[in-house]
Coordinates of C-alpha atoms in Angstrom, one line a residue:
Chain A
M18 CA -26.8 67.4 20.9
P19 CA -26.9 64.5 18.5
V20 CA -23.6 63.6 16.9
D21 CA -23.3 63.9 13.1
W22 CA -21.7 60.5 12.4
S23 CA -21.2 61.3 8.7
D24 CA -18.2 63.5 9.8
I25 CA -16.7 60.7 11.9
D26 CA -14.1 58.3 10.4
H27 CA -11.7 58.0 13.3
V28 CA -12.5 57.6 16.9
T29 CA -10.0 57.7 19.8
K30 CA -10.6 55.7 22.9
V31 CA -8.9 57.2 25.9
D32 CA -8.4 55.2 29.1
P33 CA -8.5 57.8 31.9
A34 CA -6.5 55.5 34.2
E35 CA -3.5 55.5 31.9
D36 CA -1.2 58.4 31.3
L37 CA -2.2 60.7 28.5
P38 CA 0.5 61.6 25.9
A39 CA 2.3 64.8 26.8
D40 CA 1.3 66.4 23.5
L41 CA -2.5 66.2 23.2
S42 CA -2.4 68.0 19.8
I43 CA -2.2 64.6 18.3
L44 CA -6.0 64.6 18.9
D45 CA -6.5 67.5 16.5
R46 CA -7.2 65.1 13.5
T47 CA -9.4 62.5 15.2
D48 CA -13.1 63.0 14.9
L49 CA -14.5 61.8 18.3
V50 CA -13.1 60.8 21.6
I51 CA -14.5 58.1 23.9
V52 CA -13.3 58.2 27.5
G53 CA -13.6 54.9 29.3
G54 CA -11.9 51.9 30.8
S55 CA -12.0 49.5 33.7
D56 CA -9.0 49.0 36.1
G57 CA -8.4 52.1 38.1
V58 CA -11.0 54.2 36.4
T59 CA -12.8 56.7 38.7
E60 CA -15.1 59.6 38.3
E61 CA -12.2 61.9 39.2
N62 CA -9.7 60.6 36.6
T63 CA -12.5 60.5 34.0
L64 CA -13.3 64.2 34.7
D65 CA -9.6 65.0 34.6
A66 CA -9.1 63.4 31.2
V67 CA -12.3 65.0 29.8
E68 CA -11.2 68.4 31.0
R69 CA -7.7 68.1 29.5
I70 CA -9.1 66.9 26.1
R71 CA -11.7 69.7 26.1
E72 CA -9.0 72.2 26.7
Q73 CA -6.9 71.0 23.8
C74 CA -9.9 70.3 21.4
P75 CA -12.9 72.4 22.4
G76 CA -15.0 71.5 19.4
L77 CA -14.3 67.7 19.4
P78 CA -17.3 65.5 20.2
L79 CA -16.6 63.6 23.5
F80 CA -18.3 60.6 25.0
Q81 CA -18.0 58.9 28.3
E82 CA -18.3 55.1 28.1
P83 CA -18.8 54.1 31.7
N84 CA -17.8 50.6 32.8
S85 CA -19.7 51.0 36.0
A86 CA -22.4 53.3 37.4
S87 CA -19.8 54.6 39.9
H88 CA -18.0 56.3 37.1
V89 CA -21.0 58.4 36.3
S90 CA -21.9 61.6 38.2
R91 CA -23.6 64.9 37.7
E92 CA -20.3 66.3 36.7
T93 CA -19.4 63.6 34.1
V94 CA -22.8 63.8 32.6
E95 CA -22.6 67.5 32.2
A96 CA -19.0 67.4 30.9
V97 CA -19.6 65.0 28.0
D98 CA -21.7 65.1 24.9
N99 CA -23.0 61.6 25.3
L100 CA -22.9 58.5 27.6
A101 CA -22.1 55.5 25.4
V102 CA -23.5 52.4 27.1
P103 CA -22.2 49.0 25.8
A104 CA -24.5 46.0 25.7
V105 CA -22.5 42.9 24.7
Y106 CA -24.5 40.5 22.5
N107 CA -22.2 37.5 23.0
G108 CA -21.5 38.3 26.7
D109 CA -23.4 37.2 29.8
R110 CA -26.9 38.3 30.8
D111 CA -25.4 40.9 33.2
N112 CA -23.6 42.6 30.4
F113 CA -26.4 42.7 28.0
V114 CA -29.3 43.6 30.2
E115 CA -29.1 43.3 34.0
K116 CA -26.5 45.9 34.9
H117 CA -28.3 48.4 32.6
V118 CA -31.6 47.8 34.2
D119 CA -29.9 48.2 37.6
F120 CA -28.3 51.5 36.5
F121 CA -31.6 52.9 35.1
T122 CA -33.4 51.7 38.2
E123 CA -31.0 53.8 40.3
V124 CA -31.4 56.7 38.0
A125 CA -35.2 56.4 38.0
R126 CA -35.5 55.9 41.8
K127 CA -36.9 58.8 43.8
P128 CA -34.2 61.1 45.1
E129 CA -34.8 60.4 48.8
E130 CA -34.4 56.7 48.1
A131 CA -31.4 57.0 45.9
L132 CA -29.4 58.8 48.5
G133 CA -29.2 55.6 50.5
S134 CA -28.3 53.4 47.6
G135 CA -25.1 51.7 46.7
L136 CA -24.6 54.1 43.8
P137 CA -23.9 57.4 45.6
L138 CA -22.8 59.3 42.6
V139 CA -26.0 58.5 40.6
G140 CA -27.9 59.1 43.8
D141 CA -26.3 62.5 44.2
L142 CA -27.0 63.4 40.6
I143 CA -30.6 62.6 41.0
A144 CA -31.1 64.1 44.5
E145 CA -29.8 67.4 43.4
R146 CA -32.0 68.0 40.5
G147 CA -34.7 65.3 40.3
R148 CA -36.6 64.6 37.2
E149 CA -34.6 67.1 35.1
A150 CA -31.4 65.1 35.8
V151 CA -33.1 61.9 34.9
A152 CA -34.1 63.4 31.6
E153 CA -30.6 64.7 31.0
V154 CA -29.1 61.2 31.6
A155 CA -31.7 59.5 29.4
E156 CA -31.2 62.0 26.6
K157 CA -27.4 61.6 26.6
V158 CA -27.4 57.8 26.5
I159 CA -26.3 56.2 23.3
G160 CA -26.6 52.4 23.2
E161 CA -23.8 50.4 21.7
G162 CA -24.5 46.8 20.7
Y163 CA -21.1 45.1 21.0
V164 CA -19.8 41.9 19.6
V165 CA -16.5 41.1 21.4
Q166 CA -14.3 38.8 19.2
N167 CA -11.0 38.4 21.0
L168 CA -11.6 35.8 23.7
E169 CA -8.2 36.5 25.2
S170 CA -9.0 40.2 25.8
K171 CA -9.9 41.8 29.0
A172 CA -13.1 43.1 27.4
A173 CA -14.1 39.5 26.9
A174 CA -13.3 38.4 30.4
E175 CA -15.2 41.4 31.9
S176 CA -18.3 41.0 29.8
G177 CA -18.6 37.2 30.2
V178 CA -17.8 36.4 26.5
E179 CA -17.0 32.7 26.1
R180 CA -17.4 32.3 22.4
R181 CA -16.9 34.4 19.3
Y182 CA -19.6 34.9 16.8
D183 CA -19.1 33.6 13.3
T184 CA -19.7 36.0 10.4
D185 CA -23.3 34.9 10.0
Q186 CA -24.0 35.6 13.7
V187 CA -22.3 39.0 13.4
A188 CA -24.7 39.7 10.5
G189 CA -27.6 38.4 12.6
A190 CA -26.7 40.6 15.6
A191 CA -26.3 43.6 13.2
L192 CA -29.8 42.9 11.7
A193 CA -31.2 42.4 15.2
T194 CA -29.7 45.8 16.2
E195 CA -31.3 47.5 13.2
A196 CA -34.7 45.8 13.5
L197 CA -35.3 45.0 17.2
Y198 CA -32.8 46.6 19.6
G199 CA -32.6 50.3 18.8
F200 CA -28.9 50.8 19.7
E201 CA -27.5 53.8 17.8
V202 CA -24.2 52.0 17.4
F203 CA -23.2 48.4 16.4
Y204 CA -19.6 47.8 17.5
V205 CA -17.3 45.0 16.3
E206 CA -14.6 44.8 19.0
Y207 CA -11.4 42.9 18.4
S208 CA -9.7 44.5 21.4
G209 CA -5.9 44.5 20.9
T210 CA -5.9 42.3 17.7
Y211 CA -6.6 43.2 14.2
G212 CA -9.7 41.3 13.0
G213 CA -9.7 42.3 9.4
P214 CA -12.7 43.4 7.3
R215 CA -14.9 40.2 7.2
D216 CA -17.1 40.9 10.3
V217 CA -17.5 44.5 9.2
E218 CA -18.6 43.5 5.8
A219 CA -21.1 41.0 7.2
A220 CA -22.6 43.6 9.5
A221 CA -22.6 46.5 7.1
Q222 CA -24.9 44.9 4.6
Y223 CA -27.8 45.0 7.2
L224 CA -27.1 48.4 8.8
D225 CA -28.9 51.4 7.5
E226 CA -29.8 53.7 10.5
T227 CA -27.3 52.1 12.8
V228 CA -23.7 53.4 13.0
L229 CA -21.0 50.7 12.5
L230 CA -17.8 51.0 14.5
Y231 CA -14.8 48.7 14.5
G232 CA -12.1 48.6 17.1
G233 CA -9.0 46.4 17.6
G234 CA -5.4 46.3 16.6
I235 CA -5.4 49.2 14.2
E236 CA -1.8 50.5 13.8
R237 CA -1.6 52.0 10.4
Q238 CA -3.6 53.8 7.8
E239 CA -4.0 50.9 5.5
Q240 CA -5.9 49.0 8.1
T241 CA -8.1 52.1 8.8
R242 CA -8.8 52.2 5.0
E243 CA -9.6 48.5 4.8
I244 CA -12.1 48.7 7.6
L245 CA -13.8 51.9 6.2
D246 CA -13.9 50.3 2.7
A247 CA -15.6 47.2 4.3
G248 CA -18.4 49.5 5.4
A249 CA -17.6 50.7 8.9
D250 CA -18.6 54.3 9.6
A251 CA -15.4 54.7 11.7
V252 CA -12.5 52.9 13.3
V253 CA -11.8 53.1 17.0
V254 CA -8.1 53.4 18.0
G255 CA -7.1 53.0 21.6
D256 CA -3.9 51.4 22.8
C257 CA -1.4 53.2 20.6
F258 CA -2.8 56.6 21.6
H259 CA -1.3 55.9 25.1
D260 CA 1.6 53.7 24.0
D261 CA 2.9 55.1 20.8
P262 CA 1.6 58.5 19.8
E263 CA 3.5 58.5 16.5
R264 CA 1.9 55.2 15.5
F265 CA -1.4 56.6 16.6
V266 CA -1.1 59.6 14.2
R267 CA -0.5 57.1 11.3
T268 CA -3.9 55.5 11.9
I269 CA -5.8 58.6 11.0
P270 CA -7.0 58.7 7.4
E271 CA -5.9 61.6 5.2
Chain B
M2 CA -47.3 50.5 7.7
P3 CA -46.6 52.0 11.2
V4 CA -49.4 51.6 13.7
D5 CA -51.0 54.8 15.0
W6 CA -51.0 53.9 18.7
S7 CA -53.0 57.0 19.7
D8 CA -56.1 55.2 18.4
I9 CA -55.4 52.1 20.4
D10 CA -56.8 51.6 23.9
H11 CA -57.8 47.9 23.8
V12 CA -55.8 45.0 22.3
T13 CA -57.0 41.5 22.0
K14 CA -54.5 38.6 22.2
V15 CA -55.7 35.6 20.2
D16 CA -54.1 32.2 20.8
P17 CA -54.3 30.4 17.4
A18 CA -54.2 27.0 19.1
E19 CA -57.4 27.6 21.0
D20 CA -60.9 27.7 19.5
L21 CA -62.0 31.1 18.3
P22 CA -65.5 32.3 19.4
A23 CA -68.2 31.4 17.0
D24 CA -69.1 35.0 16.6
L25 CA -66.0 37.1 15.7
S26 CA -68.0 40.3 15.5
I27 CA -67.1 40.8 19.2
L28 CA -63.7 42.0 17.7
D29 CA -65.4 44.9 16.0
R30 CA -64.8 47.3 19.0
T31 CA -61.2 46.2 19.9
D32 CA -58.4 48.3 18.4
L33 CA -55.7 45.8 17.6
V34 CA -55.3 42.0 17.5
I35 CA -52.1 40.2 18.4
V36 CA -52.0 36.5 17.3
G37 CA -49.6 34.3 19.3
G38 CA -49.2 31.6 21.8
S39 CA -47.1 28.6 22.7
D40 CA -48.5 25.1 23.1
G41 CA -49.9 23.8 19.8
V42 CA -49.2 27.0 17.8
T43 CA -48.1 26.3 14.3
E44 CA -47.6 28.4 11.2
E45 CA -50.8 26.9 9.8
N46 CA -53.2 27.6 12.7
T47 CA -51.6 31.1 12.9
L48 CA -52.5 31.7 9.3
D49 CA -55.9 30.3 9.8
A50 CA -56.7 32.6 12.7
V51 CA -55.3 35.6 10.9
E52 CA -57.4 34.9 7.9
R53 CA -60.6 34.5 9.9
I54 CA -60.0 37.7 11.8
R55 CA -59.1 39.6 8.6
E56 CA -62.3 38.5 7.0
Q57 CA -64.4 39.7 10.0
C58 CA -62.4 43.0 10.5
P59 CA -60.6 43.9 7.4
G60 CA -59.3 47.3 8.7
L61 CA -58.2 46.1 12.1
P62 CA -54.4 46.3 12.8
L63 CA -53.1 42.7 13.3
F64 CA -49.8 41.5 14.6
Q65 CA -48.2 38.1 14.9
E66 CA -46.3 37.6 18.2
P67 CA -44.2 34.5 17.3
N68 CA -43.1 32.4 20.2
S69 CA -40.7 30.5 18.0
A70 CA -39.0 31.1 14.6
S71 CA -40.9 28.1 13.3
H72 CA -44.2 30.0 13.5
V73 CA -42.9 32.6 11.0
S74 CA -43.1 32.1 7.3
R75 CA -43.3 34.1 4.1
E76 CA -47.1 33.8 4.4
T77 CA -47.4 34.9 8.0
V78 CA -45.1 37.9 7.4
E79 CA -47.2 38.9 4.5
A80 CA -50.5 38.3 6.2
V81 CA -49.9 40.6 9.2
D82 CA -49.1 44.2 9.7
N83 CA -46.2 43.7 12.2
L84 CA -44.2 41.0 13.9
A85 CA -44.2 41.7 17.6
V86 CA -41.0 40.3 19.2
P87 CA -41.0 40.0 23.0
A88 CA -37.7 40.5 24.9
V89 CA -38.1 39.6 28.5
Y90 CA -36.2 41.9 30.9
N91 CA -36.5 39.7 33.9
G92 CA -36.2 36.4 32.0
D93 CA -33.2 34.4 31.1
R94 CA -30.5 35.4 28.6
D95 CA -32.1 33.3 25.9
N96 CA -35.4 35.2 26.1
F97 CA -33.8 38.6 26.1
V98 CA -31.2 38.3 23.5
E99 CA -30.0 34.8 22.3
K100 CA -33.0 33.5 20.6
H101 CA -33.4 36.8 18.8
V102 CA -29.9 36.9 17.5
D103 CA -30.4 33.3 16.4
F104 CA -33.6 34.3 14.6
F105 CA -32.0 37.2 12.8
T106 CA -28.9 35.2 12.0
E107 CA -31.2 32.8 10.1
V108 CA -33.0 35.6 8.5
A109 CA -29.7 37.2 7.5
R110 CA -28.0 34.0 6.3
K111 CA -27.6 33.7 2.6
P112 CA -30.4 31.8 0.9
E113 CA -28.5 28.8 -0.2
E114 CA -27.2 28.3 3.4
A115 CA -30.6 28.9 5.0
L116 CA -32.2 26.2 3.0
G117 CA -30.3 23.6 5.0
S118 CA -30.9 25.2 8.3
G119 CA -33.1 24.1 11.2
L120 CA -35.5 26.8 10.5
P121 CA -37.0 25.7 7.2
L122 CA -39.8 28.3 7.1
V123 CA -37.5 31.2 7.6
G124 CA -35.1 29.6 5.1
D125 CA -37.9 29.2 2.6
L126 CA -38.9 32.8 3.1
I127 CA -35.4 34.0 2.4
A128 CA -34.6 31.6 -0.4
E129 CA -37.5 32.7 -2.4
R130 CA -36.9 36.4 -2.4
G131 CA -33.5 37.1 -0.9
R132 CA -32.6 40.5 0.4
E133 CA -36.1 41.9 -0.3
A134 CA -37.6 39.4 2.1
V135 CA -34.9 40.2 4.8
A136 CA -35.9 43.9 4.5
E137 CA -39.6 43.0 4.8
V138 CA -39.1 41.0 7.9
A139 CA -36.9 43.7 9.5
E140 CA -39.3 46.5 8.7
K141 CA -42.2 44.6 10.2
V142 CA -40.5 43.8 13.5
I143 CA -41.7 45.7 16.5
G144 CA -39.7 45.0 19.7
E145 CA -41.6 44.6 23.0
G146 CA -39.7 44.9 26.2
Y147 CA -41.6 42.7 28.6
V148 CA -41.6 42.5 32.4
V149 CA -43.4 39.3 33.4
Q150 CA -44.8 39.7 36.9
N151 CA -46.8 36.5 37.6
L152 CA -44.2 33.9 38.6
E153 CA -46.9 31.1 38.4
S154 CA -47.7 31.8 34.8
K155 CA -46.7 29.8 31.8
A156 CA -45.2 33.0 30.3
A157 CA -42.8 33.1 33.3
A158 CA -41.9 29.5 33.0
E159 CA -41.2 29.8 29.3
S160 CA -39.1 32.9 29.5
G161 CA -37.0 31.8 32.5
V162 CA -38.5 34.4 34.9
E163 CA -37.6 33.6 38.4
R164 CA -38.2 36.9 40.2
R165 CA -40.6 39.7 39.9
Y166 CA -39.4 43.3 39.5
D167 CA -40.4 45.7 42.3
T168 CA -41.9 49.0 41.1
D169 CA -38.5 50.7 41.1
Q170 CA -37.2 48.1 38.8
V171 CA -40.2 48.4 36.5
A172 CA -39.5 52.1 36.3
G173 CA -35.8 51.3 35.6
A174 CA -36.7 48.9 32.9
A175 CA -39.1 51.4 31.4
L176 CA -36.4 54.1 31.4
A177 CA -33.9 51.7 30.0
T178 CA -36.3 51.0 27.2
E179 CA -36.8 54.6 26.5
A180 CA -33.1 55.6 26.7
L181 CA -31.1 52.5 25.7
Y182 CA -33.1 49.6 24.1
G183 CA -35.2 51.1 21.4
F184 CA -38.2 48.8 21.7
E185 CA -41.4 50.4 20.4
V186 CA -43.4 48.8 23.2
F187 CA -42.9 48.3 27.0
Y188 CA -45.2 45.6 28.2
V189 CA -46.2 44.9 31.8
E190 CA -47.5 41.3 31.8
Y191 CA -49.4 39.9 34.7
S192 CA -50.6 37.0 32.6
G193 CA -53.8 35.6 34.1
T194 CA -53.9 37.8 37.3
Y195 CA -54.9 41.4 37.7
G196 CA -51.8 43.4 38.8
G197 CA -53.4 46.8 39.4
P198 CA -52.1 50.2 38.4
R199 CA -48.9 50.5 40.4
D200 CA -46.4 49.1 37.9
V201 CA -48.1 50.9 35.1
E202 CA -47.8 54.2 37.0
A203 CA -44.1 53.5 37.7
A204 CA -43.3 52.8 34.1
A205 CA -45.5 55.6 32.6
Q206 CA -43.6 58.4 34.2
Y207 CA -40.5 57.6 32.1
L208 CA -42.0 56.7 28.8
D209 CA -42.4 59.3 26.2
E210 CA -41.7 57.7 22.8
T211 CA -42.4 54.2 24.0
V212 CA -45.9 52.6 23.9
L213 CA -47.0 51.2 27.3
L214 CA -49.1 48.0 27.3
Y215 CA -50.6 46.2 30.2
G216 CA -51.9 42.6 30.1
G217 CA -53.2 40.3 32.8
G218 CA -56.5 39.5 34.4
I219 CA -58.6 42.2 32.9
E220 CA -62.3 41.2 33.2
R221 CA -64.3 44.3 33.3
Q222 CA -64.3 47.9 32.1
E223 CA -63.4 49.4 35.5
Q224 CA -60.1 47.6 35.4
T225 CA -59.5 48.8 31.8
R226 CA -60.2 52.3 32.9
E227 CA -57.9 52.0 36.0
I228 CA -55.0 50.8 33.9
L229 CA -55.5 53.5 31.2
D230 CA -55.8 56.2 33.9
A231 CA -52.5 55.0 35.3
G232 CA -50.8 55.8 32.1
A233 CA -51.0 52.7 29.8
D234 CA -51.6 53.4 26.2
A235 CA -53.7 50.2 26.0
V236 CA -54.8 47.1 27.9
V237 CA -54.3 43.6 26.4
V238 CA -57.1 41.1 26.9
G239 CA -56.6 37.5 26.1
D240 CA -58.1 34.6 28.1
C241 CA -61.7 35.8 28.2
F242 CA -61.8 36.3 24.5
H243 CA -61.6 32.5 24.1
D244 CA -63.3 31.5 27.4
D245 CA -66.1 34.0 27.9
P246 CA -67.0 36.3 25.0
E247 CA -69.6 38.2 27.0
R248 CA -67.1 39.1 29.6
F249 CA -64.6 40.0 26.9
V250 CA -66.9 42.6 25.5
R251 CA -67.3 44.2 28.9
T252 CA -63.5 44.9 29.0
I253 CA -63.7 47.2 26.0
P254 CA -63.8 50.9 27.0
E255 CA -66.8 53.0 25.8

């Protein structure tokens, strides 16, 4: 089911390898949850986080953002509303295109061949239900065109980002997303630091059909408001959900 | 104006740096013309070719496929129906993403800044009409996700292609186009050699919204038919249009 982005101002990114807060009712006022991470993430802890969040907030849209094909299985695809797949504009070739073609090659491969592949979970997914499963994966995929702006972040290291984009390049990548790459989402990622509204403003002027997300360092409602006023469709809040639930609640707009 | 691909079986690729046939009425039975090339291509000879073809076939859809931003100007954008922009899946990073972000960064840059840029034609385009021109460029862009399969070809050398995709990878890139990258066209390019129907069959099974083009080595109608039967929306014929007009005419389906 397509997500109605007009209802979404505040997104929570949940790392399934970290502890969830004891009281998940703090999610009641966020508008969307994205489950994903890198170190220690598995299909199992992804499913566990998804199930716990579903139980607390049954109506909340919930995405998986897999960092690796091994985090994806029949169960995770069925458990979430969408698979959000990041392609990093200012990263290396692998993180913009190669690993995605590899992933879809595994998904598209014939069942009998996929069983022997290095991606058993995808293979299992396909083997069991064939073409129908391929269509289900494809329909659930939402592309995210990322610009990763904190060079010191883990996200930068993992996606091969060696240089920031200036605001003109952010605007260019946004326009390229709108006009050439059909990603549903354009994502300005400051990962752990607050980047302010400039990149968001630069991107927003060229985005019409594309959803604009900002993530990084949001710790209070004034920052959320500043980013939304700059033209983002929503802010993404991650770290403080795990680290400081009270602070997390203060990032949610009224 | 969007192209109605259901009417298009046969596409002619015209290199504006090469001589056009004396009798352009051989284009009367093709369904679409794409003007583009590399060596010797300029904005001027592009415009010249476009004007001559428009004069002969006023109703024929006509694209520019620029190899470089310097081939694009206000005049070329206005003269053609669409700008077809190739992104090469099995090429280098520059040819899948970087040069496109650079191009759109120039397009998006503010007029006064673009004037001093290294892309004077795009700068001129933007300086003259501002945001309206940006929107016109963006609306005319059609993305083409290419797989270049002839490693000996100039296309391979120019786009940094060092390895062919096997049929599973072609299928994977097709599925990635359909599900993740929103290119309007998926293009199997054998550039100068006839690749047969296998890659086309592999791609076609996963393409629904995406248009499937095949180019390379088509010299007679049986090959056109074989490729269309394998699931391509259209064949693209280039070399023999310039070299051997009689042979060119024989590639057009009845």
